[in-house]
CSV table of C-alpha atoms (C1' of nucleotides) in Angstrom, one decimal:
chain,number,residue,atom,x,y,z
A,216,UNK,CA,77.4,38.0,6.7
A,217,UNK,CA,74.1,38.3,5.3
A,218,UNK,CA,71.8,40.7,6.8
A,219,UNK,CA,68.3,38.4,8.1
A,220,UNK,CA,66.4,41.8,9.9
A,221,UNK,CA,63.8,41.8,7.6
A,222,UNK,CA,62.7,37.8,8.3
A,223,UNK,CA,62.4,38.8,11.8
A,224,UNK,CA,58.8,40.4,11.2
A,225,UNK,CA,57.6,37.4,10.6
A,226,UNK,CA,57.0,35.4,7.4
A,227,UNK,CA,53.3,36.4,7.0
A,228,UNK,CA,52.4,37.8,3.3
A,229,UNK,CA,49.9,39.5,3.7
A,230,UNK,CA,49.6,43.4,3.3
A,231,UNK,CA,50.0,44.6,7.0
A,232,UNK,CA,53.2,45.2,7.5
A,233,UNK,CA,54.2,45.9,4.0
A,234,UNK,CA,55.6,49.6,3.9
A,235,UNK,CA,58.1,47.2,6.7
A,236,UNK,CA,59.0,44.5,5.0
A,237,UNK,CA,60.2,46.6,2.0
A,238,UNK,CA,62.2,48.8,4.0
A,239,UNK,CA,64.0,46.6,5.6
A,240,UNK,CA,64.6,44.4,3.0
A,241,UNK,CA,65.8,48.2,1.0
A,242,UNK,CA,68.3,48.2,4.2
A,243,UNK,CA,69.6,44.7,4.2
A,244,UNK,CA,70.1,44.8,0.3
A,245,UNK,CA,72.0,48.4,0.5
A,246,UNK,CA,73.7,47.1,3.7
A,247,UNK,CA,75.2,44.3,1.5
A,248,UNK,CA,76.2,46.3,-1.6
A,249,UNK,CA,77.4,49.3,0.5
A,250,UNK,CA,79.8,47.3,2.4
A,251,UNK,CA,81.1,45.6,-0.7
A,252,UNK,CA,81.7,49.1,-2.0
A,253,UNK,CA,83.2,50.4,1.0
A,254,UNK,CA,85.7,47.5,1.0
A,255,UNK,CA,86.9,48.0,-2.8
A,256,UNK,CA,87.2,51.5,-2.5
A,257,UNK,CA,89.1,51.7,0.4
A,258,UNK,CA,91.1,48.9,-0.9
A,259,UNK,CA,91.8,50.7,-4.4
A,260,UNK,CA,91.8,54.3,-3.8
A,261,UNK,CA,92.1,54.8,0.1
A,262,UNK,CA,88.3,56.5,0.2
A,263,UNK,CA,85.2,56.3,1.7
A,264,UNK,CA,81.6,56.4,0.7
A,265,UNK,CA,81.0,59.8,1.7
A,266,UNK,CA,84.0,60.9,0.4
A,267,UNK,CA,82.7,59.4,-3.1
A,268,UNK,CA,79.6,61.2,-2.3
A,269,UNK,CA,81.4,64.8,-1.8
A,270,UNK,CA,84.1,64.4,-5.0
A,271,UNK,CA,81.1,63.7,-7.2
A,272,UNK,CA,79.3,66.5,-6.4
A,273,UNK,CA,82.0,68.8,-7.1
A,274,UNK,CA,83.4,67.1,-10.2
A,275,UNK,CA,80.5,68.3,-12.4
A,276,UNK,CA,80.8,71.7,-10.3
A,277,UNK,CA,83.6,73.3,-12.5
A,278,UNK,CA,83.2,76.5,-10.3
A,279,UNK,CA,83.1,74.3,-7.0
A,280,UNK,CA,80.7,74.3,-4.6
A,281,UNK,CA,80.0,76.4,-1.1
A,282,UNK,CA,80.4,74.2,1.8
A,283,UNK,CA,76.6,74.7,2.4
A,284,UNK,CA,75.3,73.7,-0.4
A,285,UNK,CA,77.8,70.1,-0.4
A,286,UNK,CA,76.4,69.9,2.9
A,287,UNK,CA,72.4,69.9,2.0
A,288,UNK,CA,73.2,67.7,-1.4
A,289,UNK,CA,75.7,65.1,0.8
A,290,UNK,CA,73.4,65.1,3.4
A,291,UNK,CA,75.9,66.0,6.1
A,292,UNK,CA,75.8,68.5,8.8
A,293,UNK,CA,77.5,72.1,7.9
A,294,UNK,CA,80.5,70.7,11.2
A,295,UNK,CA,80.8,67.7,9.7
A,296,UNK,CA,81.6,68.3,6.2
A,297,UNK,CA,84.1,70.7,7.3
A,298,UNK,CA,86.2,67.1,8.5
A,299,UNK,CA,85.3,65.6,5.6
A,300,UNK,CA,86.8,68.4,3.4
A,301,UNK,CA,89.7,68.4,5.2
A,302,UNK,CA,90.4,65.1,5.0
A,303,UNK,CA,90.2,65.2,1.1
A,304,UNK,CA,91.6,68.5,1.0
A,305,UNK,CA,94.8,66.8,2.7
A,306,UNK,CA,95.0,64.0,-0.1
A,307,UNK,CA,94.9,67.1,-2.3
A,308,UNK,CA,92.2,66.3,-4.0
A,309,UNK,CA,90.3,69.2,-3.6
A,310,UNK,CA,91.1,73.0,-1.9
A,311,UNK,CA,88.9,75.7,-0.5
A,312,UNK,CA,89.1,79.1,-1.4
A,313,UNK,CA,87.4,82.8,-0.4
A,314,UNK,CA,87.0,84.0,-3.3
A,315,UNK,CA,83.7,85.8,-3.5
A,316,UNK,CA,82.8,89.7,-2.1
A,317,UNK,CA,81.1,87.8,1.0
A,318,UNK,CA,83.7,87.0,3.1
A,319,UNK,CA,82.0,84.2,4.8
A,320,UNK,CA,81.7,82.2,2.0
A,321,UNK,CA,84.1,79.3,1.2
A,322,UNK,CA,84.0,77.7,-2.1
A,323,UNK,CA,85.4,74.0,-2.5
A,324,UNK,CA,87.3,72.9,-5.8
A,325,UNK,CA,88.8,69.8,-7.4
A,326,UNK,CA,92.4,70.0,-8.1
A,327,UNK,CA,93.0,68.4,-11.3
A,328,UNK,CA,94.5,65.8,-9.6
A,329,UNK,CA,91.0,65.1,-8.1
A,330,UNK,CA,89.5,65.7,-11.0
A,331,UNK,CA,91.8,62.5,-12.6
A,332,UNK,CA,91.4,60.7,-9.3
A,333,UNK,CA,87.5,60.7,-9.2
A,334,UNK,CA,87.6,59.4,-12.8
A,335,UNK,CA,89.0,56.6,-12.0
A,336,UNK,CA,87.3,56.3,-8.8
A,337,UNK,CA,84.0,56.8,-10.7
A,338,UNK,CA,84.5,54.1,-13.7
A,339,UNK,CA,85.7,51.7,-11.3
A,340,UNK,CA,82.8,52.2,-9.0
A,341,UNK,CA,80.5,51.8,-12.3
A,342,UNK,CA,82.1,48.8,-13.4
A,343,UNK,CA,81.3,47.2,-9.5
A,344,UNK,CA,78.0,47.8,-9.8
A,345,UNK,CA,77.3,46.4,-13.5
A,346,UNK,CA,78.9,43.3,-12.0
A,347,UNK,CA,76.6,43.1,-8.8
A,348,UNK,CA,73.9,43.6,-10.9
A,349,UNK,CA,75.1,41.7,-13.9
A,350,UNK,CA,71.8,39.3,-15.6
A,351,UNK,CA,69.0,42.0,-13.9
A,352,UNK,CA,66.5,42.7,-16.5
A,353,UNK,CA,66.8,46.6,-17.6
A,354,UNK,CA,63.2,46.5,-17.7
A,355,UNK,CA,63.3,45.8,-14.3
A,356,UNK,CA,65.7,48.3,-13.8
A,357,UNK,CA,64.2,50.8,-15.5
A,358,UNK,CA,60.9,49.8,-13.3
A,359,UNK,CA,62.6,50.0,-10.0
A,360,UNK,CA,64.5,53.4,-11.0
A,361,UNK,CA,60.9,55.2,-11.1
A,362,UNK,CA,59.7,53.5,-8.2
A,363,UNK,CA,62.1,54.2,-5.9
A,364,UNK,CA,62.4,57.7,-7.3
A,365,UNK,CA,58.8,57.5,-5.9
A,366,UNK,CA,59.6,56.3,-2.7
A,367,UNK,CA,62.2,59.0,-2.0
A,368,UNK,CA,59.6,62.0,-3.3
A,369,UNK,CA,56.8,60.4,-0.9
A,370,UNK,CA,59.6,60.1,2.3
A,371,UNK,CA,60.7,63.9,1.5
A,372,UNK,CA,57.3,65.2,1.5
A,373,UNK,CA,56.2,63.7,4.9
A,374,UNK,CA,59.4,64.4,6.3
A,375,UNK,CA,59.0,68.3,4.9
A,376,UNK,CA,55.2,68.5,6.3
A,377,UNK,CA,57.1,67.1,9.6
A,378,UNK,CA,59.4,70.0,9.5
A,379,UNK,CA,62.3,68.2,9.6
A,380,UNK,CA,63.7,69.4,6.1
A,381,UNK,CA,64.7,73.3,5.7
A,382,UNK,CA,64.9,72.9,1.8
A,383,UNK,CA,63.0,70.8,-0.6
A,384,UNK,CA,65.0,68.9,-3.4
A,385,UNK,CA,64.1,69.2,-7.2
B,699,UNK,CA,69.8,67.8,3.2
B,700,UNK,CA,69.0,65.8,0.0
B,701,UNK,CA,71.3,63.9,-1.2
B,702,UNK,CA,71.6,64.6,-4.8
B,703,UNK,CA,74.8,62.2,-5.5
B,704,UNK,CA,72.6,60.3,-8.3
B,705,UNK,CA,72.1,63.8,-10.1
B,706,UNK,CA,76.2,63.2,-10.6
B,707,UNK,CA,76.6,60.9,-13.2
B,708,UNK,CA,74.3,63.2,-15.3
B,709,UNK,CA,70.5,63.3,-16.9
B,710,UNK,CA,70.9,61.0,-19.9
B,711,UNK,CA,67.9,58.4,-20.1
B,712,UNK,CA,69.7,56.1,-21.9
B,713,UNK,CA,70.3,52.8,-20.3
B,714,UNK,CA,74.4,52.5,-20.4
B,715,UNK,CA,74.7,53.5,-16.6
B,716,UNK,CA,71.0,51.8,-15.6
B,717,UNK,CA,72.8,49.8,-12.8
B,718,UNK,CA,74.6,52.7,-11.2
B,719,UNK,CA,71.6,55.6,-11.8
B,720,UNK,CA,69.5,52.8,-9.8
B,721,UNK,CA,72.0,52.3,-7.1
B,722,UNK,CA,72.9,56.0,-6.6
B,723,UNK,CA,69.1,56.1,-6.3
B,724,UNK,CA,68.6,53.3,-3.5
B,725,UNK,CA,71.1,54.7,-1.8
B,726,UNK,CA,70.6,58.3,-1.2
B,727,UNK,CA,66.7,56.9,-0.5
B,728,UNK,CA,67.8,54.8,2.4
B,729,UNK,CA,70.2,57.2,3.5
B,730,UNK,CA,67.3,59.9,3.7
B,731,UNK,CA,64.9,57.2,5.7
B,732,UNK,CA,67.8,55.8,8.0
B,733,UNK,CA,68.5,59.1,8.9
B,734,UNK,CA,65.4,59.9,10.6
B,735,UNK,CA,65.1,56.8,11.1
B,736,UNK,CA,68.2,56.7,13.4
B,737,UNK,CA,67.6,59.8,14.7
B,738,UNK,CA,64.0,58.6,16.0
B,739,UNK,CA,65.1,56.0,17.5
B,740,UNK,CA,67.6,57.7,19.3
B,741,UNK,CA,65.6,60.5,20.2
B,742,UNK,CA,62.7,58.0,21.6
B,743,UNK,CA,64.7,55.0,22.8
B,744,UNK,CA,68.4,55.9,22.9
B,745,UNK,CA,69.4,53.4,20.5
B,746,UNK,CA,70.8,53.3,17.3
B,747,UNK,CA,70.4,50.8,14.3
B,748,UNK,CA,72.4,48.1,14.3
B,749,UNK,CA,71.2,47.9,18.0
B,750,UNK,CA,67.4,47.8,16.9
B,751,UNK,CA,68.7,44.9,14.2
B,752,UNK,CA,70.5,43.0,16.9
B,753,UNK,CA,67.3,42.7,19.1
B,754,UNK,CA,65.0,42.2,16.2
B,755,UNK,CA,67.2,39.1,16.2
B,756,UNK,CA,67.0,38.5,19.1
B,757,UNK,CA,63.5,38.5,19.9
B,758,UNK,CA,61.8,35.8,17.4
B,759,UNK,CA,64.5,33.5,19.2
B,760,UNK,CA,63.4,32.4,22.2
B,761,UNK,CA,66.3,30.6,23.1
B,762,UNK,CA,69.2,33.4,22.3
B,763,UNK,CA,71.1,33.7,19.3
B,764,UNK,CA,74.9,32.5,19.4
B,765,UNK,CA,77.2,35.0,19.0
B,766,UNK,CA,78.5,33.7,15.6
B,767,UNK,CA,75.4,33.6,14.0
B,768,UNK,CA,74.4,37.4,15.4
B,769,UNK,CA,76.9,38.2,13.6
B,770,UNK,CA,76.3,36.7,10.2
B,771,UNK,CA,72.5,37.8,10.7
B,772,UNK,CA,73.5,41.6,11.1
B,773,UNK,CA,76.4,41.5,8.7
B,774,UNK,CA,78.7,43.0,11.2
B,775,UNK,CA,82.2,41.7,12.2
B,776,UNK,CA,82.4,39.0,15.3
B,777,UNK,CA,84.9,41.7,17.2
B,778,UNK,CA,82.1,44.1,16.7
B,779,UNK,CA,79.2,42.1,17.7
B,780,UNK,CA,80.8,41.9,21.1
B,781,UNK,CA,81.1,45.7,21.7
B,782,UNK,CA,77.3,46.1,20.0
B,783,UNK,CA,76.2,43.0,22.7
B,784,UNK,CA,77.8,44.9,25.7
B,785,UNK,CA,76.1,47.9,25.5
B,786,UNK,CA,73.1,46.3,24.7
B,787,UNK,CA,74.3,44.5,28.0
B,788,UNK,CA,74.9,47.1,29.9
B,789,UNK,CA,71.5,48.9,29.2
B,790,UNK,CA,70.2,45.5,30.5
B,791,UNK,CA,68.5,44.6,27.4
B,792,UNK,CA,70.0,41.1,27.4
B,793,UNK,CA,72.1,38.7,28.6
B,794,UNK,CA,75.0,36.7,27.6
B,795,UNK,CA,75.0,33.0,28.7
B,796,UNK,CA,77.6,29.6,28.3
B,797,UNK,CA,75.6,27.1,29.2
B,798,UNK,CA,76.3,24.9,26.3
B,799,UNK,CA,79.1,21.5,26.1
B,800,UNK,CA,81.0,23.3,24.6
B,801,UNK,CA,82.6,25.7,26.3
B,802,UNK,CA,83.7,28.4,23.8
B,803,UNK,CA,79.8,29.2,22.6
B,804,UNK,CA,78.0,32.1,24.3
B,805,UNK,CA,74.5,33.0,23.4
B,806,UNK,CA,72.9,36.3,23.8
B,807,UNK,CA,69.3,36.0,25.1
B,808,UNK,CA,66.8,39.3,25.6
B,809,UNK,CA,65.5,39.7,28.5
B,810,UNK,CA,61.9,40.3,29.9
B,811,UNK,CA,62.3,43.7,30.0
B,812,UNK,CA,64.8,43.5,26.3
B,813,UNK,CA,61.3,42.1,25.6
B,814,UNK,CA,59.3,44.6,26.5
B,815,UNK,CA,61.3,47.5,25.0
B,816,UNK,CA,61.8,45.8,21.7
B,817,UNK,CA,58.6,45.6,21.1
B,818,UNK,CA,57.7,49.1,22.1
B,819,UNK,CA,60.8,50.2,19.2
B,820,UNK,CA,59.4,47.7,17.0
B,821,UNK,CA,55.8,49.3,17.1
B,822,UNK,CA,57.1,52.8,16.7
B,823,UNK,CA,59.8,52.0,13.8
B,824,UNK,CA,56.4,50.4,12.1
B,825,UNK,CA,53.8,53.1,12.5
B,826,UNK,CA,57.1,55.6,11.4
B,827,UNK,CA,57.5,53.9,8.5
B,828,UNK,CA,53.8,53.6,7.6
B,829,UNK,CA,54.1,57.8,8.1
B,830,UNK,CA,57.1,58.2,5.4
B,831,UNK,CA,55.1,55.5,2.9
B,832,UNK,CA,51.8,56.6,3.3
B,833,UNK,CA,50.0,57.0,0.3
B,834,UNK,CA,52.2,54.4,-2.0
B,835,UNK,CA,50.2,52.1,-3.7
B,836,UNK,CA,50.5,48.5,-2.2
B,837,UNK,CA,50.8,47.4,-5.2
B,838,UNK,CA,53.9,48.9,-6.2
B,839,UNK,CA,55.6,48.6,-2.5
B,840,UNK,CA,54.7,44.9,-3.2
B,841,UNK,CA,56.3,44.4,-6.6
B,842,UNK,CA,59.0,46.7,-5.4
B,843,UNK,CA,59.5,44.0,-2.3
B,844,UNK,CA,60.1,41.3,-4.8
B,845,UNK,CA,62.8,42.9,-7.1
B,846,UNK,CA,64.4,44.3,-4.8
B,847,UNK,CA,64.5,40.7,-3.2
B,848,UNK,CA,66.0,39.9,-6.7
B,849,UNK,CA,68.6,42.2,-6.6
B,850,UNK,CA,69.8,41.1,-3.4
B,851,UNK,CA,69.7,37.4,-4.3
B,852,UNK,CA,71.9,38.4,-7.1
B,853,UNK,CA,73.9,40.5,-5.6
B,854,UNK,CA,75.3,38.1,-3.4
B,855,UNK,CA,75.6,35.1,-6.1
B,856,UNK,CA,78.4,37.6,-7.4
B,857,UNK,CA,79.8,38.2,-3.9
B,858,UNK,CA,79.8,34.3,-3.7
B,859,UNK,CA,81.2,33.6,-6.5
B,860,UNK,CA,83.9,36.4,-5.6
B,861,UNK,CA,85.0,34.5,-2.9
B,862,UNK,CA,83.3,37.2,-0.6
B,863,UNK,CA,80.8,35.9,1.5
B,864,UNK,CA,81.5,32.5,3.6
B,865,UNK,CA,78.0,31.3,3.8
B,866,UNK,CA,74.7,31.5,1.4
B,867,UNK,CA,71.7,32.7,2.9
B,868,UNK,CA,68.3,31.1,2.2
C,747,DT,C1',70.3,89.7,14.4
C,748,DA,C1',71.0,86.1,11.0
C,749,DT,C1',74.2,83.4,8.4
C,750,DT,C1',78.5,80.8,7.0
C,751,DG,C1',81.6,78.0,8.4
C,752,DT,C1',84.6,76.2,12.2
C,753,DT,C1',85.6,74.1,16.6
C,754,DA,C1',84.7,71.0,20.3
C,755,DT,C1',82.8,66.9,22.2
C,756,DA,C1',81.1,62.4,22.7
C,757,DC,C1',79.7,58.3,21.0
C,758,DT,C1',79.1,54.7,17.7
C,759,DC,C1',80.3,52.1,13.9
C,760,DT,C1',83.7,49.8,10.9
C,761,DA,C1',87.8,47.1,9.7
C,762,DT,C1',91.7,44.5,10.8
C,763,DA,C1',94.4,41.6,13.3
C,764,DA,C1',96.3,39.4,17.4
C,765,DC,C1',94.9,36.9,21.2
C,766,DT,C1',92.6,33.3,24.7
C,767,DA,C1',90.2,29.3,25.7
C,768,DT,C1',88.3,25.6,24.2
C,769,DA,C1',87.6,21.8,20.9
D,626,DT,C1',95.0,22.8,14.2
D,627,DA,C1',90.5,24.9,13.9
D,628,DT,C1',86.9,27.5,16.0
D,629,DA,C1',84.2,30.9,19.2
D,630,DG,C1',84.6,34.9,21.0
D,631,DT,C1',87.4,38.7,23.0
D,632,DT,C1',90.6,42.4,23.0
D,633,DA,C1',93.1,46.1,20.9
D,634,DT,C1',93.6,49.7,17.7
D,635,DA,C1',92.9,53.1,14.4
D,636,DG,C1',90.0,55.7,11.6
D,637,DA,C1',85.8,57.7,10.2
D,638,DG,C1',81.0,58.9,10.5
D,639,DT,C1',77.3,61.2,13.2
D,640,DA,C1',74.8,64.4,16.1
D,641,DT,C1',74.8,68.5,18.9
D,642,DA,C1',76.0,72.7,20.4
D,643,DA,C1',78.9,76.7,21.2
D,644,DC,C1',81.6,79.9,18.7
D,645,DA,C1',84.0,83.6,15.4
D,646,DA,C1',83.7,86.3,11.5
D,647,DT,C1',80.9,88.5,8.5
D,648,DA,C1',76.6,90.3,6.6
DNA sequence: TATTGTTATACTCTATAACTATA
DNA sequence: TATAGTTATAGAGTATAACAATA
């Protein structure tokens, strides 16, 4: 079960390869966790990741959200979060509405049953991850919080110089 | 296109929610890389992922991999490793062979020209990665390499203990 | 003409479980 | 009986592109 990608670049320590070796042991570590995750909330509240991803984003959205902008902070095509809002918008725990003057726009909303839902959802999904991560230093942490953070600004940047972002993120 | 999920759970500094700020963190990180990533290697080789982490298997093992063990390297289900193997199959990337006493073991062997691609993806998925990280401080990618090793270690110590994972990795 | 969102399509991954054949 | 791998199934995610309504 135990993802092994990253010892197939060899065992060598030094520096080469080490941009690599860090992302593919960032893969095989999210890999694991992720499909813990998956597992326990599929198991205990019949959703998905991305799902997750989409009802958190709206549940500190008290106005909702236009499917555009879910889309660029979910990270999922405009056509594909159209599914994924249906989906949830079936379990009822969201709804869409054209509300504003533009009549193309479509706003999506938690019900207040989604709103109840994702709380649970959300403490339970906290509560998974302080045990997975239960004894880890917060210095450490703390460290690896900033870090990363630094990772993901470097990534965006090179991928924005590439042209492959329209927007850039705060 | 950024994933902004880790915004969600709000700004506070304080440590309370250290764990899940860090996850939310990894994860929208390595969803940002693995998408281009993925979209890369499709683009270039036609392949996807897990394919790339089934031949990186593959290919330090000169004699094949059994199926079984394929399977616990990539962390993906023994149904699935068959479909993954028989497209992999199919684009002639490798071959599936019982040659063993016992009769119920197949292993999956690249072939030459498995081989020759691999390591052709290999050298691109490297040099694309050195692109997104260039400019990070080796360093911090190297002390970054090592806790993040720690999470995963203790990550799946909890999944063991859980009853969630049949065998330990090294 | 450009933008918002939908529809359509094709493929892959994922999870689960029943099944075959060997041991 | 247990194990290795396959088959079957259902559901969801992903990428791409064409499309309708509106601006």
């Amino acid at each position: 079960m135990i993802n092994d990608l990253e010892m197939a670049v060899g065992d060598s320590h030094d520096e080469s390869k080490l941009e690599l070796r860090l992302w593919l042991r960032l893969l095989s570590t999210t890999k694991l966790i992720s499909q813990e995750l998956r597992r326990r909330l599929r198991t205990d509240f019949n959703a998905t990741l991305p799902q997750f991803d989409v009802l958190s984003q709206l549940y500190r959205e008290n106005d909702g959200l236009r499917l555009g902008e879910l889309s660029q902070r979910t990270m999922v095509t405009n056509g594909n979060v159209t599914g994924l809002v249906e989906r949830l918008e079936g379990d009822g725990l969201l709804v869409r509405e054209r509300l504003g003057q533009d009549k193309r726009v479509t706003v999506a909303k938690l019900t207040e049953h989604g709103r109840r839902e994702f709380e649970k959802m959300a403490a339970a999904h906290e509560s998974w991850l302080k045990e997975l991560m239960t004894g880890l230093d917060p210095i450490v942490l703390s460290g690896l919080f900033s870090h990363i953070g630094h990772i993901k600004r470097t990534a965006i940047e090179h991928l924005a110089r590439a042209g492959e972002l329209e927007t850039l993120p705060d």
